Coordinates of C-alpha atoms (C1' of nucleotides) in Angstrom, one line a residue:
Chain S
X252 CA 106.0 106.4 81.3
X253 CA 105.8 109.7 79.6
X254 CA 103.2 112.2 81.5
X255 CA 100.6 113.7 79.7
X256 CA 101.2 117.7 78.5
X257 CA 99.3 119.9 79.3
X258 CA 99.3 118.3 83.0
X259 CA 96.2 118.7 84.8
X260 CA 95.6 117.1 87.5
X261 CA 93.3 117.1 90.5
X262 CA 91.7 115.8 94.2
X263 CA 88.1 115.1 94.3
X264 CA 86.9 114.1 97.5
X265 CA 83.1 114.0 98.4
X266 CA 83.1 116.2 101.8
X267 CA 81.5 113.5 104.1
X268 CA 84.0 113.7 106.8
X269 CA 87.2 115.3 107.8
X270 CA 90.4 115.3 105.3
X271 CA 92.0 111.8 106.2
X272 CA 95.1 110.6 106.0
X273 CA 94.4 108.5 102.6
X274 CA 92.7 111.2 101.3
X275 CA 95.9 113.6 102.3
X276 CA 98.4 111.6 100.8
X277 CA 96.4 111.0 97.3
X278 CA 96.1 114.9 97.0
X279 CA 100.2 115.4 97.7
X280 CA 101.3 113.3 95.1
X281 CA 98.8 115.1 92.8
X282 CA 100.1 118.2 93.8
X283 CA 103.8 117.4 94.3
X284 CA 103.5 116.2 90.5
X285 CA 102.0 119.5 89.0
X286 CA 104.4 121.3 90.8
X287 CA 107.0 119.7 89.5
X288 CA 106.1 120.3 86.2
X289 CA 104.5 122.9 85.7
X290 CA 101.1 121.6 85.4
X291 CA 97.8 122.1 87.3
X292 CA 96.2 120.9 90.7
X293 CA 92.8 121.4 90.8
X294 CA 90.2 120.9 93.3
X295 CA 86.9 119.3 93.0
X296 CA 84.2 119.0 95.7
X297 CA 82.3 116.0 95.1
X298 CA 78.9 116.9 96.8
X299 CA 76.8 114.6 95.0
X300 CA 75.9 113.0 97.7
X301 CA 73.3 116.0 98.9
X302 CA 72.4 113.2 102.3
X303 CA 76.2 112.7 103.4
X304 CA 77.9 115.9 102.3
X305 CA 78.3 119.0 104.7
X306 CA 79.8 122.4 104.6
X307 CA 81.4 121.8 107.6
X308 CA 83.4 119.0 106.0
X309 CA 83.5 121.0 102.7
X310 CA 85.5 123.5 104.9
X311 CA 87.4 120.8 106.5
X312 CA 88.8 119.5 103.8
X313 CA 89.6 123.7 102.9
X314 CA 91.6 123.7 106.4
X315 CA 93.5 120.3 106.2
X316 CA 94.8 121.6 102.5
X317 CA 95.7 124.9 103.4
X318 CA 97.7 123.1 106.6
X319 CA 99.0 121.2 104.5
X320 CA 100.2 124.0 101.9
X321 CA 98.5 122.2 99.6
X322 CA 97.9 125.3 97.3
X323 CA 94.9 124.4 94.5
X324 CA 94.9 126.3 91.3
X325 CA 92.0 127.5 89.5
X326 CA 88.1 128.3 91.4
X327 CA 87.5 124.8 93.2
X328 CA 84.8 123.0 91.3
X329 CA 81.8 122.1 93.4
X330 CA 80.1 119.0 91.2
X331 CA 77.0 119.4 92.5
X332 CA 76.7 122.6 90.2
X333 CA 76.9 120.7 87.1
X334 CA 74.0 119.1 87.1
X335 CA 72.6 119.8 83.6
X336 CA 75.9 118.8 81.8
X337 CA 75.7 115.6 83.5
X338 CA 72.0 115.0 82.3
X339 CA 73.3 116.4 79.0
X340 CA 76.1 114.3 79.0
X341 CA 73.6 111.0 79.8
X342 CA 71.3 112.0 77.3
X343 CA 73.8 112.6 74.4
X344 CA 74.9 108.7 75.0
X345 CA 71.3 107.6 75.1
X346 CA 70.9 109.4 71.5
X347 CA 74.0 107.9 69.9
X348 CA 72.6 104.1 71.3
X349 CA 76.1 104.1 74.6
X350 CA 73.1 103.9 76.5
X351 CA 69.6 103.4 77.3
X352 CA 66.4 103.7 79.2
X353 CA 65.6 101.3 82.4
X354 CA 62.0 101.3 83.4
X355 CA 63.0 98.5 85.9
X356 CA 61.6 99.3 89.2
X357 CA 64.3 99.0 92.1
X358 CA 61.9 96.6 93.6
X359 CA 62.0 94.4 90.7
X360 CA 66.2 94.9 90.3
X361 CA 66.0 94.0 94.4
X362 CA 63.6 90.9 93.6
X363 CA 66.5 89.5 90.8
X364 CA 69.5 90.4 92.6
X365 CA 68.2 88.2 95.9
X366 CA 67.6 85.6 93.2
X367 CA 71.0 85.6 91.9
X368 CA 72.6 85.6 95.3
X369 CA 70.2 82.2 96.1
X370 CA 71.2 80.3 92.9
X371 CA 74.8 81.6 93.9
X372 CA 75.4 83.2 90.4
X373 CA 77.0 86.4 89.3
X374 CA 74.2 88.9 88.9
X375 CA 74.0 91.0 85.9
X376 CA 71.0 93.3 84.7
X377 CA 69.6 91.1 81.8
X378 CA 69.2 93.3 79.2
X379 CA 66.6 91.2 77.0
X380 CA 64.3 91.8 80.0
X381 CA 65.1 95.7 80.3
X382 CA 65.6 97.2 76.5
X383 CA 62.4 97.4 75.9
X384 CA 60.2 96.8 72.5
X385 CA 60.0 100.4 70.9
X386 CA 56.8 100.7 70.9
X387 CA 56.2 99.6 74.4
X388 CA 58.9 102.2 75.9
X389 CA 57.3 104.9 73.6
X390 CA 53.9 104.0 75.6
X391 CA 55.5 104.0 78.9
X392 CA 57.6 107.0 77.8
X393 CA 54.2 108.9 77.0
X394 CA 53.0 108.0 80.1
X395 CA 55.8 109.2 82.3
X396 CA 57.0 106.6 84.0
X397 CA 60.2 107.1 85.5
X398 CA 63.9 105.6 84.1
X399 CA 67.4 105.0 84.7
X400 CA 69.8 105.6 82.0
X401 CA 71.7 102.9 82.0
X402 CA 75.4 102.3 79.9
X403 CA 75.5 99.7 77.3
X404 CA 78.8 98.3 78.1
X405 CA 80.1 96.8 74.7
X406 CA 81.5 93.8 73.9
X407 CA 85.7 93.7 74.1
X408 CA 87.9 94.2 76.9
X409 CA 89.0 97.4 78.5
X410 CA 92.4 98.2 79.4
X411 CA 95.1 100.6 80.0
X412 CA 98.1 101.7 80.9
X413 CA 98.1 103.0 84.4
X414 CA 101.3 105.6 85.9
X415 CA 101.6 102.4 88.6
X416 CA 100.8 99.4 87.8
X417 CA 101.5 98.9 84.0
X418 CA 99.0 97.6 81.7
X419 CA 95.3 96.3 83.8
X420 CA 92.7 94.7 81.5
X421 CA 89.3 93.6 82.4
X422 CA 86.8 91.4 79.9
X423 CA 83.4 93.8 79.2
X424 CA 81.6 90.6 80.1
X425 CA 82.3 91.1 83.7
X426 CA 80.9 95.0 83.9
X427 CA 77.5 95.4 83.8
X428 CA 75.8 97.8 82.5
X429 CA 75.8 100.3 84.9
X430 CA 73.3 103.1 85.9
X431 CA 74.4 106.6 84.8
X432 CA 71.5 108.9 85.2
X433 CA 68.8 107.9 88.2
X434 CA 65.4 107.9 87.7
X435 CA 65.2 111.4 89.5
X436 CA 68.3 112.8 86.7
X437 CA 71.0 112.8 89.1
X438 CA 74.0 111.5 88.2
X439 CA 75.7 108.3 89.0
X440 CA 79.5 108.6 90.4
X441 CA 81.3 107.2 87.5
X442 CA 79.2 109.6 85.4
X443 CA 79.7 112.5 86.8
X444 CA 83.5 112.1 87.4
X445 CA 84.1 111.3 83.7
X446 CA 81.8 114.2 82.6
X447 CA 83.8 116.9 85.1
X448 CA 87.1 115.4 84.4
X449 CA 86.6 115.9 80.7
X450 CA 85.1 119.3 81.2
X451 CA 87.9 120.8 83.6
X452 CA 90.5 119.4 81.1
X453 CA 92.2 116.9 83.2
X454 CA 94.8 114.7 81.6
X455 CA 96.0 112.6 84.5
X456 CA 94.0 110.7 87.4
X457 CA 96.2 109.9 90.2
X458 CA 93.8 108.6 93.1
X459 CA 93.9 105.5 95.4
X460 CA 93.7 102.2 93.9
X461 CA 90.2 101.4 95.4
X462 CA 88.8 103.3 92.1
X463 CA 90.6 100.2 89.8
X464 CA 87.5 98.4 89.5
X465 CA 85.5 102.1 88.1
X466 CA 87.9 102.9 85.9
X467 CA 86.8 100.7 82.8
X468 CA 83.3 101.9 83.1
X469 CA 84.8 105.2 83.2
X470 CA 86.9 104.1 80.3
X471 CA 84.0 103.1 78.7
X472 CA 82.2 107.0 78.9
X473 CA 85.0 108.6 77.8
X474 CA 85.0 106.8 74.6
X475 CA 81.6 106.6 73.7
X476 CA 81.3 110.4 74.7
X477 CA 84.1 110.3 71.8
X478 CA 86.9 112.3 74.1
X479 CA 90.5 112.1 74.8
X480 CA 91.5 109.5 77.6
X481 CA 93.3 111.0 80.4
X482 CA 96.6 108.8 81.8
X483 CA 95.2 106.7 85.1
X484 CA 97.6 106.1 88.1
X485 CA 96.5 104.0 90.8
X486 CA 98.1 104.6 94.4
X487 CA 98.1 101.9 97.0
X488 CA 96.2 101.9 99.9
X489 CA 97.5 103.1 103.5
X490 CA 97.0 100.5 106.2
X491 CA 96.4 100.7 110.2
X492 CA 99.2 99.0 112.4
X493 CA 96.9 95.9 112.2
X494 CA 97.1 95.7 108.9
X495 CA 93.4 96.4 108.3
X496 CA 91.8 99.7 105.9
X497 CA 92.5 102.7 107.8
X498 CA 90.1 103.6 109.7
X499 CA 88.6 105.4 113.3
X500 CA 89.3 102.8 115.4
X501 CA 93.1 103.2 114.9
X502 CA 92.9 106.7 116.5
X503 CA 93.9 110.0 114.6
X504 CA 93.0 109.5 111.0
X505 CA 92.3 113.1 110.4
X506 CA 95.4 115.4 109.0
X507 CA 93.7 117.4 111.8
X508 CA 94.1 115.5 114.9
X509 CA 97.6 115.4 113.7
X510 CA 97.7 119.4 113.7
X511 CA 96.1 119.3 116.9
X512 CA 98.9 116.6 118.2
X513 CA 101.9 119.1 117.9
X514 CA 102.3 117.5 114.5
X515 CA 104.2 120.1 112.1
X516 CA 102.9 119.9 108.6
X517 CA 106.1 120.3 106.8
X518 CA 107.0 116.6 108.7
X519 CA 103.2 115.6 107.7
X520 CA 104.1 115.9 104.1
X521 CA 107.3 114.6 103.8
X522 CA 105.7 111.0 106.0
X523 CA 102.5 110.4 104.0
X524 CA 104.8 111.1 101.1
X525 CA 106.9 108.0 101.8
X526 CA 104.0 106.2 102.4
X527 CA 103.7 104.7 98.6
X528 CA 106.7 106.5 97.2
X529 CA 110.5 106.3 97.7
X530 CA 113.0 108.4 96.3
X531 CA 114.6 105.9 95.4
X532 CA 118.3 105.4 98.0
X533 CA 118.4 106.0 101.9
X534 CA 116.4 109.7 102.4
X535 CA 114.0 110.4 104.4
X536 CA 113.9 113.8 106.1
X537 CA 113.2 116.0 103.2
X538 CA 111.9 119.3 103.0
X539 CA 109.2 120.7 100.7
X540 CA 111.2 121.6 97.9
X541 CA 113.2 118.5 98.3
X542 CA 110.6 116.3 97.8
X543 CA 109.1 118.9 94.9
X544 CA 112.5 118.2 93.1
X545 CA 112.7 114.6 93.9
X546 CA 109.5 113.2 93.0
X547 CA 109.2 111.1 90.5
X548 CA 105.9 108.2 89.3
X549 CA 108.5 106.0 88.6
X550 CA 109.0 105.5 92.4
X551 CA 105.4 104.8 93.2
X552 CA 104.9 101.6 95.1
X553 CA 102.3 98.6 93.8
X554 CA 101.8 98.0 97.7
X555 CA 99.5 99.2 101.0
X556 CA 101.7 100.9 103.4
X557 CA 101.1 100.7 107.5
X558 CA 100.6 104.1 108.8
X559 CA 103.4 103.9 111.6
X560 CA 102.5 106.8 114.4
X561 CA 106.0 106.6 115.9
X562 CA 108.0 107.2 112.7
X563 CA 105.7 110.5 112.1
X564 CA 106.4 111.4 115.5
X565 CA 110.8 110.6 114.8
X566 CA 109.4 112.7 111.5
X567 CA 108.3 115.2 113.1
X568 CA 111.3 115.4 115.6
X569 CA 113.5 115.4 112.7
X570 CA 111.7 118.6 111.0
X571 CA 111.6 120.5 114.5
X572 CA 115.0 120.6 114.3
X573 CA 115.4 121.4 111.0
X574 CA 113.5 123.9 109.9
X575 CA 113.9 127.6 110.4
X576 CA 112.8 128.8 113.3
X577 CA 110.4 130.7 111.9
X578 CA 108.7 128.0 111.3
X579 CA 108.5 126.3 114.3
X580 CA 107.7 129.8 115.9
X581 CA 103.9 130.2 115.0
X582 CA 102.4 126.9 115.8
X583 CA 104.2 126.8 119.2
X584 CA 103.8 130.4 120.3
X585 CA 99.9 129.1 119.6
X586 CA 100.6 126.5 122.3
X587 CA 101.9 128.5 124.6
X588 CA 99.2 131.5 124.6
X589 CA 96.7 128.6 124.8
X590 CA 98.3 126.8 128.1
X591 CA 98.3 129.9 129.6
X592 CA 102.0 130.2 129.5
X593 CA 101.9 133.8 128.3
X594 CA 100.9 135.9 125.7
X595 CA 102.0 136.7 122.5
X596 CA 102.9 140.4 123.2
X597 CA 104.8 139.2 126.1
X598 CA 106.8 136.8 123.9
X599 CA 106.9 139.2 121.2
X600 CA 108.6 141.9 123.5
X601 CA 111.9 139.7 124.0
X602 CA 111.6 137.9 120.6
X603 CA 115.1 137.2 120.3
X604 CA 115.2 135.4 124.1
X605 CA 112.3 133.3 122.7
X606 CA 113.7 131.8 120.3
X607 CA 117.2 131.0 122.0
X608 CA 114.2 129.1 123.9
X609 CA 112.8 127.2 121.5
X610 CA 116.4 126.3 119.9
X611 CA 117.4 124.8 123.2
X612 CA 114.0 123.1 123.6
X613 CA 113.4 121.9 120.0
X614 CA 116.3 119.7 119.9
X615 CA 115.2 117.8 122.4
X616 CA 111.3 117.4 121.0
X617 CA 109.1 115.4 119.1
X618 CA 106.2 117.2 119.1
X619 CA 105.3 121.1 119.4
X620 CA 103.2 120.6 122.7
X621 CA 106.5 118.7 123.9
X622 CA 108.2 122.2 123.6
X623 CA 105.1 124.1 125.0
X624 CA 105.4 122.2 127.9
X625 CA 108.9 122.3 128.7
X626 CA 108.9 125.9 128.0
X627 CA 106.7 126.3 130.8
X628 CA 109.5 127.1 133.2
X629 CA 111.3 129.8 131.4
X630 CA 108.0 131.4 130.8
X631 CA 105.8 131.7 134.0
X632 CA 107.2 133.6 137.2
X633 CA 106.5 130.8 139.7
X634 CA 107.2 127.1 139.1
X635 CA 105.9 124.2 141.4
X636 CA 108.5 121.3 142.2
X637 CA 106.0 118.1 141.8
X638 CA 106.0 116.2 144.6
X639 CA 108.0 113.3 143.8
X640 CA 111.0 115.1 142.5
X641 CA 110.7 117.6 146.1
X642 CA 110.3 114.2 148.2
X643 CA 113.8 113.1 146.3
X644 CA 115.4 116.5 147.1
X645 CA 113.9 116.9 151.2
X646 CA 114.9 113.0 151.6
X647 CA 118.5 114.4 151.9
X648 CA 118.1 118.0 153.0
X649 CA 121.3 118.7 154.3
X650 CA 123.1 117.8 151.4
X651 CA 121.0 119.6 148.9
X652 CA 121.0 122.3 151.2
X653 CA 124.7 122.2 150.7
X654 CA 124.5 121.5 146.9
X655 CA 121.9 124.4 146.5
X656 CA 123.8 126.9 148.9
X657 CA 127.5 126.4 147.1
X658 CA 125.0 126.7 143.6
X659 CA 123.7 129.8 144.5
X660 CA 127.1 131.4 145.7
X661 CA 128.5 130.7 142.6
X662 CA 126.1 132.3 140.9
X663 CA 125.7 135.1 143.0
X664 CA 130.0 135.7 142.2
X665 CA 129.7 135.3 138.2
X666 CA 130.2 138.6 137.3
X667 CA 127.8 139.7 134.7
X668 CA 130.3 139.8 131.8
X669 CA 130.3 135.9 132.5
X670 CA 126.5 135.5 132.8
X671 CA 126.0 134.1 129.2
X672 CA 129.2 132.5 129.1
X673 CA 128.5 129.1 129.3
X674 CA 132.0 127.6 129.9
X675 CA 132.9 130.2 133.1
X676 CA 129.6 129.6 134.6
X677 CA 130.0 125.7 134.2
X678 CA 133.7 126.2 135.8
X679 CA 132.7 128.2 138.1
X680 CA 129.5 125.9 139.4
X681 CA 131.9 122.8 139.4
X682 CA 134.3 124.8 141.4
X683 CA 131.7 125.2 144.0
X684 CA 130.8 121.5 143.6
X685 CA 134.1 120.8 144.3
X686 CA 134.1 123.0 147.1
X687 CA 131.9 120.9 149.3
X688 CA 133.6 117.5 147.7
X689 CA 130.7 117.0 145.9
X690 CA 130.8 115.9 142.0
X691 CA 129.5 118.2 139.8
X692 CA 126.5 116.1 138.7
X693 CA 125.3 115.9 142.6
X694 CA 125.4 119.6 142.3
X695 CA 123.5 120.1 138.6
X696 CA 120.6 117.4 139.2
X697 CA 119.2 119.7 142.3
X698 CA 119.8 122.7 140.7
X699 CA 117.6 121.8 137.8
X700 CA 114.9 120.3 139.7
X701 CA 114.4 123.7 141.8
X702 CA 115.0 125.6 138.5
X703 CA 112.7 124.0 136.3
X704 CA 110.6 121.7 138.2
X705 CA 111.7 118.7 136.0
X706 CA 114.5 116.6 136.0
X707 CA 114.9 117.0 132.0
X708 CA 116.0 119.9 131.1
X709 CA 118.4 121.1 128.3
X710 CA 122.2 121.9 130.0
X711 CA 122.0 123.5 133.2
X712 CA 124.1 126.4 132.1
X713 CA 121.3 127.5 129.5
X714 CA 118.5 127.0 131.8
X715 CA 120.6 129.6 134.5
X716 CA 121.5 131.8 131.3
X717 CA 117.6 131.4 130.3
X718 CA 116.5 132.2 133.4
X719 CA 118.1 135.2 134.0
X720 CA 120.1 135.6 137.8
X721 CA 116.8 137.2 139.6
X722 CA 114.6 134.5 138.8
X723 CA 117.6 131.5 139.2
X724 CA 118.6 132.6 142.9
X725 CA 114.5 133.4 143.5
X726 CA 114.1 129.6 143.2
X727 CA 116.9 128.7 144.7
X728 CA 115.9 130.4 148.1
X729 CA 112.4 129.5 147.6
X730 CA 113.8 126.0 147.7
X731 CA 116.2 126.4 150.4
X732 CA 113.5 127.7 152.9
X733 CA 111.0 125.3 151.8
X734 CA 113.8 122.5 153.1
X735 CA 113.2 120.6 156.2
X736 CA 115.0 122.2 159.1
X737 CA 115.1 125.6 157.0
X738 CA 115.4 128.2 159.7
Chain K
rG157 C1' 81.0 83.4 94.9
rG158 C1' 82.8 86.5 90.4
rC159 C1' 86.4 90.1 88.7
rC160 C1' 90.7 93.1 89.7
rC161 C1' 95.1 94.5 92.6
rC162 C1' 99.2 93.2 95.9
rA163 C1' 103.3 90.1 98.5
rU164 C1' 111.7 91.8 101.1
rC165 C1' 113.1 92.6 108.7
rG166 C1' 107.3 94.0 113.5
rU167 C1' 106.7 98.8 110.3
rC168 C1' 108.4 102.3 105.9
rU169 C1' 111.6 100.8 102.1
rA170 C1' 116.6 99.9 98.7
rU171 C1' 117.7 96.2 95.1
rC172 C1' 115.8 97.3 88.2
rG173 C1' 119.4 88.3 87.2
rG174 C1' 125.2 87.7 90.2
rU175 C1' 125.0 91.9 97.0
rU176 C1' 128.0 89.1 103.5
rA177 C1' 120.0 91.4 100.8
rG178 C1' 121.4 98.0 102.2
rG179 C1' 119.0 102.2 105.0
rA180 C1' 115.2 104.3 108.3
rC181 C1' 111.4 103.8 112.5
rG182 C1' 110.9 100.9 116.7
rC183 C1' 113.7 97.5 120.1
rG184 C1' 118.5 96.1 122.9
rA185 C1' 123.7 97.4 124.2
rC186 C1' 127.6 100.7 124.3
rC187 C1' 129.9 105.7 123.6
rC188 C1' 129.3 110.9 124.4
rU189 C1' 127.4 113.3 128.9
rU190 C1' 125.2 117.6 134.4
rU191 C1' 119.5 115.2 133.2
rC192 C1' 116.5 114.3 128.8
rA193 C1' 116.9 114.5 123.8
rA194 C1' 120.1 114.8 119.7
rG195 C1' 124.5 112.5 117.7
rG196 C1' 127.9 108.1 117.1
rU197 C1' 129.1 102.7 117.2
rC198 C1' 127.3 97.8 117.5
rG199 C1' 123.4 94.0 117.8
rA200 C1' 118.7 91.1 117.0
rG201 C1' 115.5 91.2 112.7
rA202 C1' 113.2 89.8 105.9
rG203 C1' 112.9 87.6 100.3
rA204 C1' 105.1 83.5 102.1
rC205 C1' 105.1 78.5 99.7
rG206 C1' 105.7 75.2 95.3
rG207 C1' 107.0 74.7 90.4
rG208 C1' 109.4 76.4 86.2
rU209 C1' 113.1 79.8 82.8
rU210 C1' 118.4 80.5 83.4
rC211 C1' 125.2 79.0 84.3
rG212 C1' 122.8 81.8 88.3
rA213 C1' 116.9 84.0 91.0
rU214 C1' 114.3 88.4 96.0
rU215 C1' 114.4 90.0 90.9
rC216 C1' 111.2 86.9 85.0
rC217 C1' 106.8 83.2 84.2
rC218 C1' 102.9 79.9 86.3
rG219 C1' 100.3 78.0 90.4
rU220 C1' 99.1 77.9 95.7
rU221 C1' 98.4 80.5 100.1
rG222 C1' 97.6 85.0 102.4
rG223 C1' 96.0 90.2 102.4
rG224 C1' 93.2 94.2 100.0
rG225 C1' 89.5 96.4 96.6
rC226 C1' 85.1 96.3 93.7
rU227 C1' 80.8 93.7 92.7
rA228 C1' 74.3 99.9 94.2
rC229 C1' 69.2 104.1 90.7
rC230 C1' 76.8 105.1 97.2
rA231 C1' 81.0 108.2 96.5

RNA sequence: GGCCCCAUCGUCUAUCGGUUAGGACGCGACCCUUUCAAGGUCGAGAGACGGGUUCGAUUCCCGUUGGGGCUACCA
């Protein structure tokens, strides 16, 4: 399918909550496809809604984009500020006969709608009972009383050709004619969309496929308001594990709790953007500009994708390892001035020591508060062995007492030419090992668990190197006299 | 109920009539190995069902079933 040129497209969410995952995913591939051509992404605020929309959320949604590096282009559009081309919008299709006025009371529409639903049929507004006579509406009309503007939906069938799913037709005699003005002159959703859409030039609408069934009333404005049709794409829906709609009760739905998980948004992007897209062949871990380069509607996906927590987490893993450092840098230096670790002048001051760090810790790490946490030990001056792992060493105190005192003598000879050789230190530590008839292995395990206070670690060479001699032999006495039968 | 959309391993997916139905996550085993990861090898694991069309259907068509969405003077 040939895209529409200029492109313009954009994300309109109403602000009545935080920037979910759904919502996240439906603004990437809007993005990721005016990037890739040249076209625009534009941002709409759809605060309608006066009762359920916040600022708070409005600036939620700000955040979760910005994380996301979702850059908008233009001013964002705030609907709730084009009020009077909405009415004028209504009003021009009530003059050329699209529409017209409904003095029904929403008492009265309650009273036949509860009478459909007990004779089990379809309910539809009736329009003999609501166009009135002319001269009766002119009377009520004169009098004031308040209306709807409603759409005339003509006869026919509506279809199109939509960027997913290929040609969707639906018979006029199932839409009713729909409300498109309230009695107070707001504007209706499929109103106001179609009137902004036109206005800010839009010539694609790539949202989720919930919106199917509003599409041929919005169809229907766009003609009769006599403008060009924009190209509709309609993405599937993104699942919980059970299956069911998205929602709170699967946990983090929010592209924040995500942040707030360690999550890196560069792995956010590239998962959501397999959810409902593939390349294609066998990717999956690709960057940014990868996925800039490689997207493409044709491999949009007809079906509702699970949201699967443990691949994001493999994702994220994946992009930890991957990315420049300086990448990784920021979000986890956050962590660490946050735990209490230290602070960021301190970390700054030996910058290039920090990030030997976090290339021997990112490897090994799913999330960024995995690497805050293990960092912990080559950041704070004191460590405390947790029980467990010092009930394991003081079981056997005489032979680590013999592991740790042939360790620390070997470390104690490395000359410091050797310090940050990781091959002669490893020789030279299995030498002592051997020493005592011990294998090497007996020798390493207590030596990181005094070291780091954890028996994972990344090789015990690094963590010594890491650690620097002062700090490495510190522990190891600390250990040594905390022994059972330590003099 | 009516209308619309969807349907390959547990999950994300490849396949655009002919494949031992491929890859990834997760799971299991093994290798590597000083731990944990990472990496490597291997394994278990799928075309919902029934009809057509065709020399041949996962693939095209119809139906059934099962999911989902909409059905407001909500967005």
């Amino acid at each position: 399918m040939i895209l529409p040129s200029p492109l313009r497209v954009r994300f309109a969410p109403s602000p009545t909550g935080y920037l979910h995952v759904g919502g996240a995913r439906t603004a990437l591939f809007n993005w990721l496809l005016a990037r890739k051509h040249g076209g625009q992404f534009l941002l709409r605020i759809e605060d309608t809604d006066k009762a359920r929309s916040t600022d708070d959320s409005t600036r939620a949604i700000f955040e979760g984009m910005t994380w996301l590096g979702l850059d908008w282009d233009e001013d964002v559009v705030y609907q709730g500020a084009n009020l009077l081309r909405h009415q004028a919008d209504a009003y021009r299709l009530l003059e050329t006969g699209h529409a017209y006025r409904d003095f029904t009371s929403p008492a009265q529409l309650e009273a036949w709608r509860a009478e459909a639903e007990a004779a089990k049929l379809p309910f539809k507004v009736d329009r003999a009972k609501v166009i009135l006579p002319r001269d009766v509406e002119a009377a009520k009309l004169a009098a004031g009383e308040p209306f709807a503007i409603r759409f005339k939906v003509p006869d026919g069938t509506t279809e199109w050709m939509d960027l997913v799913h290929g040609r969707i037709a639906f018979p006029n005699k199932d839409i009713e004619d729909f409300v498109i003005l309230r009695s107070d002159g707001t504007p209706l959703y499929n109103h106001a969309v179609v009137s902004d859409d036109i206005a800010m030039g839009v010539t694609l609408v790539m949202r989720g496929d919930d919106h199917i069934s509003n599409t041929p009333k919005q169809i229907l404005i766009y003609e009769a308001l006599g403008a060009r049709l924009p190209v509709f794409g309609h993405l599937p829906m993104i699942h919980g594990t059970d299956g069911k709609k998205l929602s709170k009760r699967h946990g983090a739905t929010a592209v924040a709790d995500w942040q707030h998980q360690g999550i890196l948004p560069s792995a956010m992007v590239n998962f959501l953007a397999l959810l409902g897209w593939s390349p294609g062949g066998d990717l999956e871990v690709m960057l940014r500009d990868e996925l800039i380069g490689r997207f493409d509607p044709d491999g949009l996906l007809k079906k509702a994708a699970v949201f699967d927590p443990k691949k994001l987490e493999w994702m994220n893993g994946q992009h930890l390892s991957r990315l420049p450092i300086a990448e990784v840098e920021p979000p986890v230096t956050r962590g660490i001035v946050a735990a209490g670790f230290a602070s960021e002048a301190e970390l700054a001051a030996r910058r290039d020591w920090y990030h030997r760090l976090l290339d021997l810790l990112r490897v090994r790490a799913r999330t960024v508060d995995d690497i805050v946490r293990q960092a912990e030990p080559y950041l704070r001056a004191e460590i405390a062995v947790p029980d467990d792992l010092w009930a394991g060493l003081a079981k056997d105190a005489e032979a680590t007492r013999s592991a740790l005192t042939a360790a620390r003598g070997a470390l104690v000879a490395l000359p410091d030419a050797q310090w940050h050789d990781g091959a002669a230190m490893e020789a030279a530590l299995r030498a002592a090992a051997e020493g005592i008839g011990l294998a090497a292995g007996k020798l390493f395990t207590p030596l990181r668990t005094v070291l780091t206070g954890s028996k994972v670690s990344p090789g015990i060479t690094d963590v010594v190197a890491m650690l620097g001699r002062d700090r490495s032999l510190a522990r190891v006495d600390a250990a040594l006299a905390r022994l059972p039968g330590a003099p």
